[in-house]
mmCIF file of C-alpha atoms and ligand atoms in Angstrom:
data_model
loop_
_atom_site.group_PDB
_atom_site.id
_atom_site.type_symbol
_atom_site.label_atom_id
_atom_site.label_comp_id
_atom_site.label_asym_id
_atom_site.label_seq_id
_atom_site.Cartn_x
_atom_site.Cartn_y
_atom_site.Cartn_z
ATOM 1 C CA UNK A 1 0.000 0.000 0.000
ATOM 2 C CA UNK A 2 1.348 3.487 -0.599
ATOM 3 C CA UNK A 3 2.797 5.359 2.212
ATOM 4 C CA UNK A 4 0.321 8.105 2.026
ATOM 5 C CA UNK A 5 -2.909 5.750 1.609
ATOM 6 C CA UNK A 6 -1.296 3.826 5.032
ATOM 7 C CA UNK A 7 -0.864 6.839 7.012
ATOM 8 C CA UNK A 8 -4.289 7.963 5.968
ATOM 9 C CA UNK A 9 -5.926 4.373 6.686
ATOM 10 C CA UNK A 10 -4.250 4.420 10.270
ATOM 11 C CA UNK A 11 -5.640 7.282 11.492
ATOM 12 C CA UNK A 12 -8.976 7.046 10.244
ATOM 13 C CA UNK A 13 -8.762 4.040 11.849
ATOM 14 C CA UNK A 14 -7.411 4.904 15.239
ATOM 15 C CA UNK A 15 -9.100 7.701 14.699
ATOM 16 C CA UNK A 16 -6.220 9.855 15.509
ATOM 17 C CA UNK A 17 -5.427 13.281 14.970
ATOM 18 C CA UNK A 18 -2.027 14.885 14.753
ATOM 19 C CA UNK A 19 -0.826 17.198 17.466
ATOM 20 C CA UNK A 20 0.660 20.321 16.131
ATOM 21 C CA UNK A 21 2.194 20.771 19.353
ATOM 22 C CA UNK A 22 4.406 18.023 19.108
ATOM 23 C CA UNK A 23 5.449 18.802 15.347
ATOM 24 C CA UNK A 24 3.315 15.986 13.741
ATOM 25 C CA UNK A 25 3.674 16.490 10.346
ATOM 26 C CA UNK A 26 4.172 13.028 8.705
ATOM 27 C CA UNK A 27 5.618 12.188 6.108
ATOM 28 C CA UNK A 28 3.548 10.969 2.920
ATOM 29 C CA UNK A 29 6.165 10.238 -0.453
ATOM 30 C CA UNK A 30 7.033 6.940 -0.492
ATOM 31 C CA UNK A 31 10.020 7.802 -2.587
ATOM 32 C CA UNK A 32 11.374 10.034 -0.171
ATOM 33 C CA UNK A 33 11.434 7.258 3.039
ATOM 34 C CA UNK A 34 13.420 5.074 0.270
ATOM 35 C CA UNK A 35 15.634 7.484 -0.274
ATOM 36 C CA UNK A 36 15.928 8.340 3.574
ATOM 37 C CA UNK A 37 16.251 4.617 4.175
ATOM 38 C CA UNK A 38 18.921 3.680 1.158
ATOM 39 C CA UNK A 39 21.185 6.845 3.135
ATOM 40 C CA UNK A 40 20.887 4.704 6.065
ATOM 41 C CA UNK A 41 21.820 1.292 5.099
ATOM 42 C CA UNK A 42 24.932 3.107 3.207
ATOM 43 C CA UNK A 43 26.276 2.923 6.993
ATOM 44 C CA UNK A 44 25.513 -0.566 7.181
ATOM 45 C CA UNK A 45 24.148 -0.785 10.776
ATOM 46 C CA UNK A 46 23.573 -3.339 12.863
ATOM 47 C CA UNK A 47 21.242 -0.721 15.203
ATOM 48 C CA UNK A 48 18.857 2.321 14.389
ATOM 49 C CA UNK A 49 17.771 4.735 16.660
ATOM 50 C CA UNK A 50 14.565 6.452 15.309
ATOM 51 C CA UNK A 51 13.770 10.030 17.129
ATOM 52 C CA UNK A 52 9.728 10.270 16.521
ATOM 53 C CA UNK A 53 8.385 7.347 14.237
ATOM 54 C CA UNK A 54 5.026 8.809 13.984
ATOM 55 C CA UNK A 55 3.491 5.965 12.316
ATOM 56 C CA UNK A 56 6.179 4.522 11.048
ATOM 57 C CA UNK A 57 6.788 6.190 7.399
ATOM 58 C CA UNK A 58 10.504 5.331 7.955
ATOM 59 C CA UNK A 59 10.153 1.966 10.229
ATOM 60 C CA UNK A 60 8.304 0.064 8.301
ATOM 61 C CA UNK A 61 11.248 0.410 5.099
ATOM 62 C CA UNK A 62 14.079 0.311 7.912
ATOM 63 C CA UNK A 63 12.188 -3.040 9.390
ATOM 64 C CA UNK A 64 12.423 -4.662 6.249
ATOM 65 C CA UNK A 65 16.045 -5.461 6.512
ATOM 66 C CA UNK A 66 15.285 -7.661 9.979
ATOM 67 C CA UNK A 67 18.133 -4.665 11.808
ATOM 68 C CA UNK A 68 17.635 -3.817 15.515
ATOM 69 C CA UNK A 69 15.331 -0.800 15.503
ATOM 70 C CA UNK A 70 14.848 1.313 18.819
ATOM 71 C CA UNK A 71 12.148 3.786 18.113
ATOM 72 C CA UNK A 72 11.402 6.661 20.617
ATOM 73 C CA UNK A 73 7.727 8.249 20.231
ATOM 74 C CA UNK A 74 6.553 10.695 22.994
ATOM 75 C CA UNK A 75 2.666 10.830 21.905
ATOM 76 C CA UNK A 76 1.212 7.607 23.436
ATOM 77 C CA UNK A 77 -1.406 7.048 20.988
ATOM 78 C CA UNK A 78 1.108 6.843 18.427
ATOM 79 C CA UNK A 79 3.292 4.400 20.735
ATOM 80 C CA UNK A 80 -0.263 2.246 20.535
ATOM 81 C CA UNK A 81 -0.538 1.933 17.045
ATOM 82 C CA UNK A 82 3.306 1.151 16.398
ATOM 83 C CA UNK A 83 2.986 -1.672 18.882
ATOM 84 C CA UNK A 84 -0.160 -2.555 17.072
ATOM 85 C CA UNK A 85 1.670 -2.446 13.889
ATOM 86 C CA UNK A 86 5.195 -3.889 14.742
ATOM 87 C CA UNK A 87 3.788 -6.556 17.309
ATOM 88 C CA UNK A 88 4.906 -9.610 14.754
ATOM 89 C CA UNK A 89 8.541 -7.954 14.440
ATOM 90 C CA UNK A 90 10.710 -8.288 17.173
ATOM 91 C CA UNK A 91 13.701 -6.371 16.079
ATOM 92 C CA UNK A 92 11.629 -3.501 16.237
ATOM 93 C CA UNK A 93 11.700 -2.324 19.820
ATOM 94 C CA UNK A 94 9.013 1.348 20.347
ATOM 95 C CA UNK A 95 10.100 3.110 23.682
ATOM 96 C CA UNK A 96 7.625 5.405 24.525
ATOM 97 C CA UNK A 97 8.562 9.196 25.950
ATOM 98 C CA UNK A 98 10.384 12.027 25.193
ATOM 99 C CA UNK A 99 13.736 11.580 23.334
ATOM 100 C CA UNK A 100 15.518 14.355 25.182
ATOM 101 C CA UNK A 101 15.257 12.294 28.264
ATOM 102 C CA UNK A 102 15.826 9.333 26.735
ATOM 103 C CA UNK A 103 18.955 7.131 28.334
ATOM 104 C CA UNK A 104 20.819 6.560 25.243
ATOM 105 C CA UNK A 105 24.121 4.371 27.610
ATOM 106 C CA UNK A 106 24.682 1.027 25.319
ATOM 107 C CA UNK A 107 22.265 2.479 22.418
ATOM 108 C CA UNK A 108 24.841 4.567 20.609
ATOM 109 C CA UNK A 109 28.053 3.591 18.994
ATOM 110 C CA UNK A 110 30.159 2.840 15.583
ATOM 111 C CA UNK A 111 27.297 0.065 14.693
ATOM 112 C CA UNK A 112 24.738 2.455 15.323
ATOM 113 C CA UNK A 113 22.850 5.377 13.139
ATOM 114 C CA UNK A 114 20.053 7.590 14.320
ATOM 115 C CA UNK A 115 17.624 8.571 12.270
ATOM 116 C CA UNK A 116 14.527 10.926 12.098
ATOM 117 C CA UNK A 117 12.279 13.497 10.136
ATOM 118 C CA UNK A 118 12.576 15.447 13.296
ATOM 119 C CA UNK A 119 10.176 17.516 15.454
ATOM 120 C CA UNK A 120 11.044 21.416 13.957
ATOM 121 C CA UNK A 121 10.219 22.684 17.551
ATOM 122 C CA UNK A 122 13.376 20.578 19.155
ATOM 123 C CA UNK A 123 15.513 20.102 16.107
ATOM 124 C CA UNK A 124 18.783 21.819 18.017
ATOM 125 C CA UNK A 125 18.416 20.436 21.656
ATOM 126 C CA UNK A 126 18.127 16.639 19.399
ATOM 127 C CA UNK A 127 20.810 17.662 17.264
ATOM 128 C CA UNK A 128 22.945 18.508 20.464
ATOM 129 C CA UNK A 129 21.774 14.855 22.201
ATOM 130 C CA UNK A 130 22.879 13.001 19.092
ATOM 131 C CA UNK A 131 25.867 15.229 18.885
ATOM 132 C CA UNK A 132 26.914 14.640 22.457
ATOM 133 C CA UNK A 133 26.171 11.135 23.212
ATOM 134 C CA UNK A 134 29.531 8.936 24.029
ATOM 135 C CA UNK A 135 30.459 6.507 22.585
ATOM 136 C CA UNK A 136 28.918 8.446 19.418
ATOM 137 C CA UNK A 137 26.980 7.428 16.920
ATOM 138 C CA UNK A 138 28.718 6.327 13.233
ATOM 139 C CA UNK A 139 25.774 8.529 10.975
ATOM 140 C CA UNK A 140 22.873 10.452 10.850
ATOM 141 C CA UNK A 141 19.777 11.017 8.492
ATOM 142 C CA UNK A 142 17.087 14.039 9.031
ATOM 143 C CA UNK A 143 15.059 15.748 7.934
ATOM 144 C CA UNK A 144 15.121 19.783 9.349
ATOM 145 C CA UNK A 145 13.564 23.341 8.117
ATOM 146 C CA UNK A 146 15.230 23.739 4.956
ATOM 147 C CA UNK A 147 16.235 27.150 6.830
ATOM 148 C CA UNK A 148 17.994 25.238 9.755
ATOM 149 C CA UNK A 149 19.463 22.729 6.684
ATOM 150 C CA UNK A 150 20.895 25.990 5.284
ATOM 151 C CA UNK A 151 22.518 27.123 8.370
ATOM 152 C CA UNK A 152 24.050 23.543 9.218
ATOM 153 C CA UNK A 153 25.563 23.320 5.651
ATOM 154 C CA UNK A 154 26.269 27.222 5.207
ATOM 155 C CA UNK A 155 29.444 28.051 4.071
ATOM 156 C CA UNK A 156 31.895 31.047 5.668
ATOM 157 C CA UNK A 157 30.968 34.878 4.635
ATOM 158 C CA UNK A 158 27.250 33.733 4.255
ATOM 159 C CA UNK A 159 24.267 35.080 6.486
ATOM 160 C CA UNK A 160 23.426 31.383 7.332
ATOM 161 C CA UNK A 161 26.800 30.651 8.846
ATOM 162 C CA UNK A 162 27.061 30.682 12.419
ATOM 163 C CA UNK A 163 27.927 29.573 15.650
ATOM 164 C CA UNK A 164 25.383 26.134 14.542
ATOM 165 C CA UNK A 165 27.063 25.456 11.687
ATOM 166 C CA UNK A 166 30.831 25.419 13.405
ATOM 167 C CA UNK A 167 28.855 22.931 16.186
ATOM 168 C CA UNK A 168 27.853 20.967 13.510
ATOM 169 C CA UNK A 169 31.030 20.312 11.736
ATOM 170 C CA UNK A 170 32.893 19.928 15.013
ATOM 171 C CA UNK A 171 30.615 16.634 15.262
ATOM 172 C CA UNK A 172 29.682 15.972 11.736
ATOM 173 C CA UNK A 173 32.961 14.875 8.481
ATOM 174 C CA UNK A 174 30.675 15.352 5.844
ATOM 175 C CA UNK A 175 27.334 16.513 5.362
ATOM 176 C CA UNK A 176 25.103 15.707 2.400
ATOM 177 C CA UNK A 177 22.104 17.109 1.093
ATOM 178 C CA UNK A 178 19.441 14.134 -0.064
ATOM 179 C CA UNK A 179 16.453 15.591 -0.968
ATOM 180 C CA UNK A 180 14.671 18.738 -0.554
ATOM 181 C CA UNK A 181 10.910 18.497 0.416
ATOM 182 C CA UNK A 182 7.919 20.680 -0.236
ATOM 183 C CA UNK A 183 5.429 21.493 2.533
ATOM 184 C CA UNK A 184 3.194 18.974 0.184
ATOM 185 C CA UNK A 185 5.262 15.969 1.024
ATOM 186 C CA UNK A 186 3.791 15.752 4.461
ATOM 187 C CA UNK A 187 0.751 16.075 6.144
ATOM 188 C CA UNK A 188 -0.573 18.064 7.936
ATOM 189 C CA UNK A 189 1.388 20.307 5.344
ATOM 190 C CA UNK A 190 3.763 22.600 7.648
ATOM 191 C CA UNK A 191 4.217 26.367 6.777
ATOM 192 C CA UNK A 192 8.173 25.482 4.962
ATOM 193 C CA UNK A 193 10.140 23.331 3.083
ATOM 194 C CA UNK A 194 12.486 20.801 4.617
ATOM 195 C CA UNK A 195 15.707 19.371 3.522
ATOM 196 C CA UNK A 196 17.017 15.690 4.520
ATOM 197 C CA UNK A 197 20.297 15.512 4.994
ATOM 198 C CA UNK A 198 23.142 12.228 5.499
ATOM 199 C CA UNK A 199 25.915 13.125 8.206
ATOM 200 C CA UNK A 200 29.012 11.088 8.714
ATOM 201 C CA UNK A 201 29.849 11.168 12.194
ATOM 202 C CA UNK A 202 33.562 11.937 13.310
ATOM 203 C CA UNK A 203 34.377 9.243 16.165
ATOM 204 C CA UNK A 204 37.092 11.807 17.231
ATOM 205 C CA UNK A 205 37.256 15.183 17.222
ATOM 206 C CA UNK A 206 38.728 17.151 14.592
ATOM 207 C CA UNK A 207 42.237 16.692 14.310
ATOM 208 C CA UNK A 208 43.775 19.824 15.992
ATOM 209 C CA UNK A 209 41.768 20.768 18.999
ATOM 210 C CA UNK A 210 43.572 21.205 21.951
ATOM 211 C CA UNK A 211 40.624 22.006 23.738
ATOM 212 C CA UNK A 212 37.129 21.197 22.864
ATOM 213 C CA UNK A 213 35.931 23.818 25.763
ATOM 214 C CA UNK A 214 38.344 26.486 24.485
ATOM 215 C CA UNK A 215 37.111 25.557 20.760
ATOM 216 C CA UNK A 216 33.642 26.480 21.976
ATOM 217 C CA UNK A 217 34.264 29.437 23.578
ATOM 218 C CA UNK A 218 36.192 31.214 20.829
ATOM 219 C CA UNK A 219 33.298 30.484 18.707
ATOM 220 C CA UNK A 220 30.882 31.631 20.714
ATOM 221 C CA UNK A 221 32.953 34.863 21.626
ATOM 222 C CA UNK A 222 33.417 35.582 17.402
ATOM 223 C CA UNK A 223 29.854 35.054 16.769
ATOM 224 C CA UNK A 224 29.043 37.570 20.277
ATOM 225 C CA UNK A 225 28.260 40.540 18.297
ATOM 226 C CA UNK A 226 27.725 39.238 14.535
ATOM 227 C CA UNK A 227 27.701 42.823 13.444
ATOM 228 C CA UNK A 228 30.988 43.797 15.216
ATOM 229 C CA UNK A 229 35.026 43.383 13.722
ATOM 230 C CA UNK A 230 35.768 40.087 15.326
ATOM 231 C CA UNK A 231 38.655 42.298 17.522
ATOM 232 C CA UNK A 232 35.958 43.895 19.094
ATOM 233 C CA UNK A 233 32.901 41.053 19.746
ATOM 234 C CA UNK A 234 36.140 39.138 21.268
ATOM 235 C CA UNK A 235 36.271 41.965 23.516
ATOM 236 C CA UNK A 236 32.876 42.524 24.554
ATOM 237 C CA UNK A 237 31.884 38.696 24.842
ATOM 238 C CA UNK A 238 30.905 38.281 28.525
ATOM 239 C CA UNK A 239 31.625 34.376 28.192
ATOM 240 C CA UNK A 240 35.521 34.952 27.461
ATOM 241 C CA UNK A 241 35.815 37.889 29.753
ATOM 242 C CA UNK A 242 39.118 39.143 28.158
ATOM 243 C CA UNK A 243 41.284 42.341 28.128
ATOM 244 C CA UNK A 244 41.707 44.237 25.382
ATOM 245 C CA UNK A 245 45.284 42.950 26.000
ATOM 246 C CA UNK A 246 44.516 39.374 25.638
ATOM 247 C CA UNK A 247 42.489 39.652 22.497
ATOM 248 C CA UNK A 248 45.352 41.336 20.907
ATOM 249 C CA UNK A 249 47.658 39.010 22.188
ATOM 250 C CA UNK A 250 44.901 36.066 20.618
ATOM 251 C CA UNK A 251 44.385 37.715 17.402
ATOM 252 C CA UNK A 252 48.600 38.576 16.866
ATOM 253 C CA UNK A 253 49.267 34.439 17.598
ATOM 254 C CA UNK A 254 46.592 33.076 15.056
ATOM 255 C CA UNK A 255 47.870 35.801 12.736
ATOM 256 C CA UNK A 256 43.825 36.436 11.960
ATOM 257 C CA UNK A 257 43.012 40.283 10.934
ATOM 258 C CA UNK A 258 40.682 41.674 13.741
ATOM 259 C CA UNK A 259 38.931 43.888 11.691
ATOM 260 C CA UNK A 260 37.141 40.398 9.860
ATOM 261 C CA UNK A 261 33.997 39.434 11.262
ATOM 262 C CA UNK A 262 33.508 36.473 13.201
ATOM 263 C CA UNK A 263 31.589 35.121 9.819
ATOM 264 C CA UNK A 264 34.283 35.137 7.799
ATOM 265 C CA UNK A 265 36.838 32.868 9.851
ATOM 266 C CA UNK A 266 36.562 29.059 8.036
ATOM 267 C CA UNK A 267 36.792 26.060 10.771
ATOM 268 C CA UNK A 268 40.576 25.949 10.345
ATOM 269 C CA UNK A 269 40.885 29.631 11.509
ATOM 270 C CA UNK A 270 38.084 28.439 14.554
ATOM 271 C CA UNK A 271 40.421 25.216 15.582
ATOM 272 C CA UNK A 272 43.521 28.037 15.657
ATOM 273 C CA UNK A 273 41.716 30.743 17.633
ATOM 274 C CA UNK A 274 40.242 27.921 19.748
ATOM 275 C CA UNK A 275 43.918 25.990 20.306
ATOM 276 C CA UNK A 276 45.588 30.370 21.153
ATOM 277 C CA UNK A 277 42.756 31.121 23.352
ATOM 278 C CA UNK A 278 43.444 27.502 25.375
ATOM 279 C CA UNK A 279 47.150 28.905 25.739
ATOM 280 C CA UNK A 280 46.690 32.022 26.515
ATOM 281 C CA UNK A 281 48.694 32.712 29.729
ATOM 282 C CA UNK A 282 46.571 34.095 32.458
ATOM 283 C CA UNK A 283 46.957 37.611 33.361
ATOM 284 C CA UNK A 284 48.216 38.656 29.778
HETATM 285 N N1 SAM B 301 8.693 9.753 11.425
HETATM 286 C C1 SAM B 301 7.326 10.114 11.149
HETATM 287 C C2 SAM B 301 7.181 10.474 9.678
HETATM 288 O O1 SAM B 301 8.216 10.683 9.049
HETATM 289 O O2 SAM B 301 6.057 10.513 9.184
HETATM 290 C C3 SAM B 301 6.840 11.271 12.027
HETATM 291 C C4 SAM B 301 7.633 12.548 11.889
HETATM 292 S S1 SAM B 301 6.906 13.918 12.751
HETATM 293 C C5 SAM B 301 7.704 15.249 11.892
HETATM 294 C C6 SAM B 301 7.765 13.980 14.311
HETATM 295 C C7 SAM B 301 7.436 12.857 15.280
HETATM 296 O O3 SAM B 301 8.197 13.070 16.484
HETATM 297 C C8 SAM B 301 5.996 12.767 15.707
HETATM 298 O O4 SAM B 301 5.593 11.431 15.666
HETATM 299 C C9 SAM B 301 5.994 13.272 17.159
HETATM 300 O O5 SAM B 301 4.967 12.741 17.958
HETATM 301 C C10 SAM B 301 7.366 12.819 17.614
HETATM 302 N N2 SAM B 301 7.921 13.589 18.728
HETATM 303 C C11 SAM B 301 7.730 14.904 19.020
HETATM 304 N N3 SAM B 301 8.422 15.242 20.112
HETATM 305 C C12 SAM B 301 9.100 14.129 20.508
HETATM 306 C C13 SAM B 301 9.997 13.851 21.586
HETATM 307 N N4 SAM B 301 10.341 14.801 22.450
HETATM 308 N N5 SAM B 301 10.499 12.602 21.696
HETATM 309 C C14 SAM B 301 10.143 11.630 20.817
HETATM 310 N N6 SAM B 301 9.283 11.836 19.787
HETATM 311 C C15 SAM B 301 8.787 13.068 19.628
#
């Protein structure tokens, strides 16, 4: 049966009704959860995580392949119907409750990919779970606001490119565009487009850091005042708290021109500022 005519049969069936609230908007092109699910098995996992399966427009093609599934869906009528649906398939495991609280010890790791047309309203705080989570995962395939997809994938000097997308390719090797999506490809249809996107996950961090806290920091300090030289949103960031000493000091050992903006340095020029501002002897 088509995806669309299932997800249509379902809830006129459980008579449900999707929850704007929890960013239900499910998706209804069957092409499109192929294409989601053929990015995933590229990883070859023997585990999937699934962040919102909804009812199950991307479990039922990831079941198919007999893989360890671990599904977490907050809205408990929608946990009823996926046991419903998946009671005959026991890889297929549907935790029910919020992802963000979600113990993810044992669950992540180099066998494992997490996967999702995500939730717009808690895209970042996922993103940062996913992100975060040690050991880490090997990949992952979502689908965001084609605005967030923008600023995850934006490159330096643009308006998109900010203190998200240096987060993101701290965590993320590569990042590939899959598909873009109307609002049409799901319903209810939301107010935007979306974009699904493949990450490869790095299992270190990038080679350079000194400090991932120091990393961090510089970042968020160049990206303090976006409409400032990046000399002078060093110096005003409350979270680095430096003189106008120090920042001179910083900007004369990374050899970086403090009359750029924060925008313009590329990740390289982040890792350096990062790796100075980790040195930088106290009381400068
Ligand atoms: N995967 C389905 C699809 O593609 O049709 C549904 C996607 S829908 C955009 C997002 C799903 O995430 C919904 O099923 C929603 O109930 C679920 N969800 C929202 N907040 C959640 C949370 N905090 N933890 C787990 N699932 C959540």
């Amino acid at each position: 049966m088509p995806l669309g005519c299932r997800t249509h049969w379902l809830r006129r069936h459980f008579n449900f009704r999707p929850r704007k609230s929890l960013g239900q908007n499910f998706l209804m092109h069957g092409s499109v959860a192929q294409r989601l699910v053929a990015a995933v098995e590229e990883f070859a996992p023997q585990r999937v995580v699934e962040i919102g399966p909804g009812l199950g427009a991307l479990t039922v093609p990831l079941a198919e392949d007999n893989r360890e599934i671990i599904a977490f869906e907050t809205d408990r009528q929608l946990c009823e119907i996926l046991h419903w649906l998946f009671s005959d398939c026991e890889p297929v495991a549907i935790r029910e409750g919020d992802f963000l609280a979600a113990d993810l010890t044992g669950l992540a790791g180099p066998d494992t990919v997490a996967v999702g047309n995500l939730p717009y309203y808690i895209t970042s705080p996922i993103l940062e779970k996913i992100f975060e989570t040690h050991p880490g995962f090997a990949g992952l395939v979502i689908t965001v606001q084609q605005e967030v997809a923008e600023r995850l994938r934006a490159q330096p000097g643009t308006k998109q490119y900010g203190s998200l997308t240096i987060f993101c390719r701290y965590y993320a090797a590569e990042i590939q565009r899959l598909a873009t999506l109307p609002p049409q490809a799901f319903w209810p249809s939301p107010q935007v487009s979306s974009q699904a996107l493949r990450m490869t996950l790095r299992p270190e961090p990038p080679d350079g850091v000194e400090s991932e806290v120091a990393f961090f920091a510089a970042v968020r300090g160049a990206f303090a005042h976006r409409r400032k030289t990046l000399r002078n949103s060093l110096k005003t960031a409350t979270i680095l708290d430096l003189s106008a000493e120090q920042v001179e000091a910083l900007l004369a050992e990374v050899g970086i021109d403090g009359t750029r903006r924060g925008e313009t340095l590329d990740f390289a020029e982040f890792i350096a500022l990062g790796n100075a501002l980790h040195r930088l002897p106290q009381g400068t």
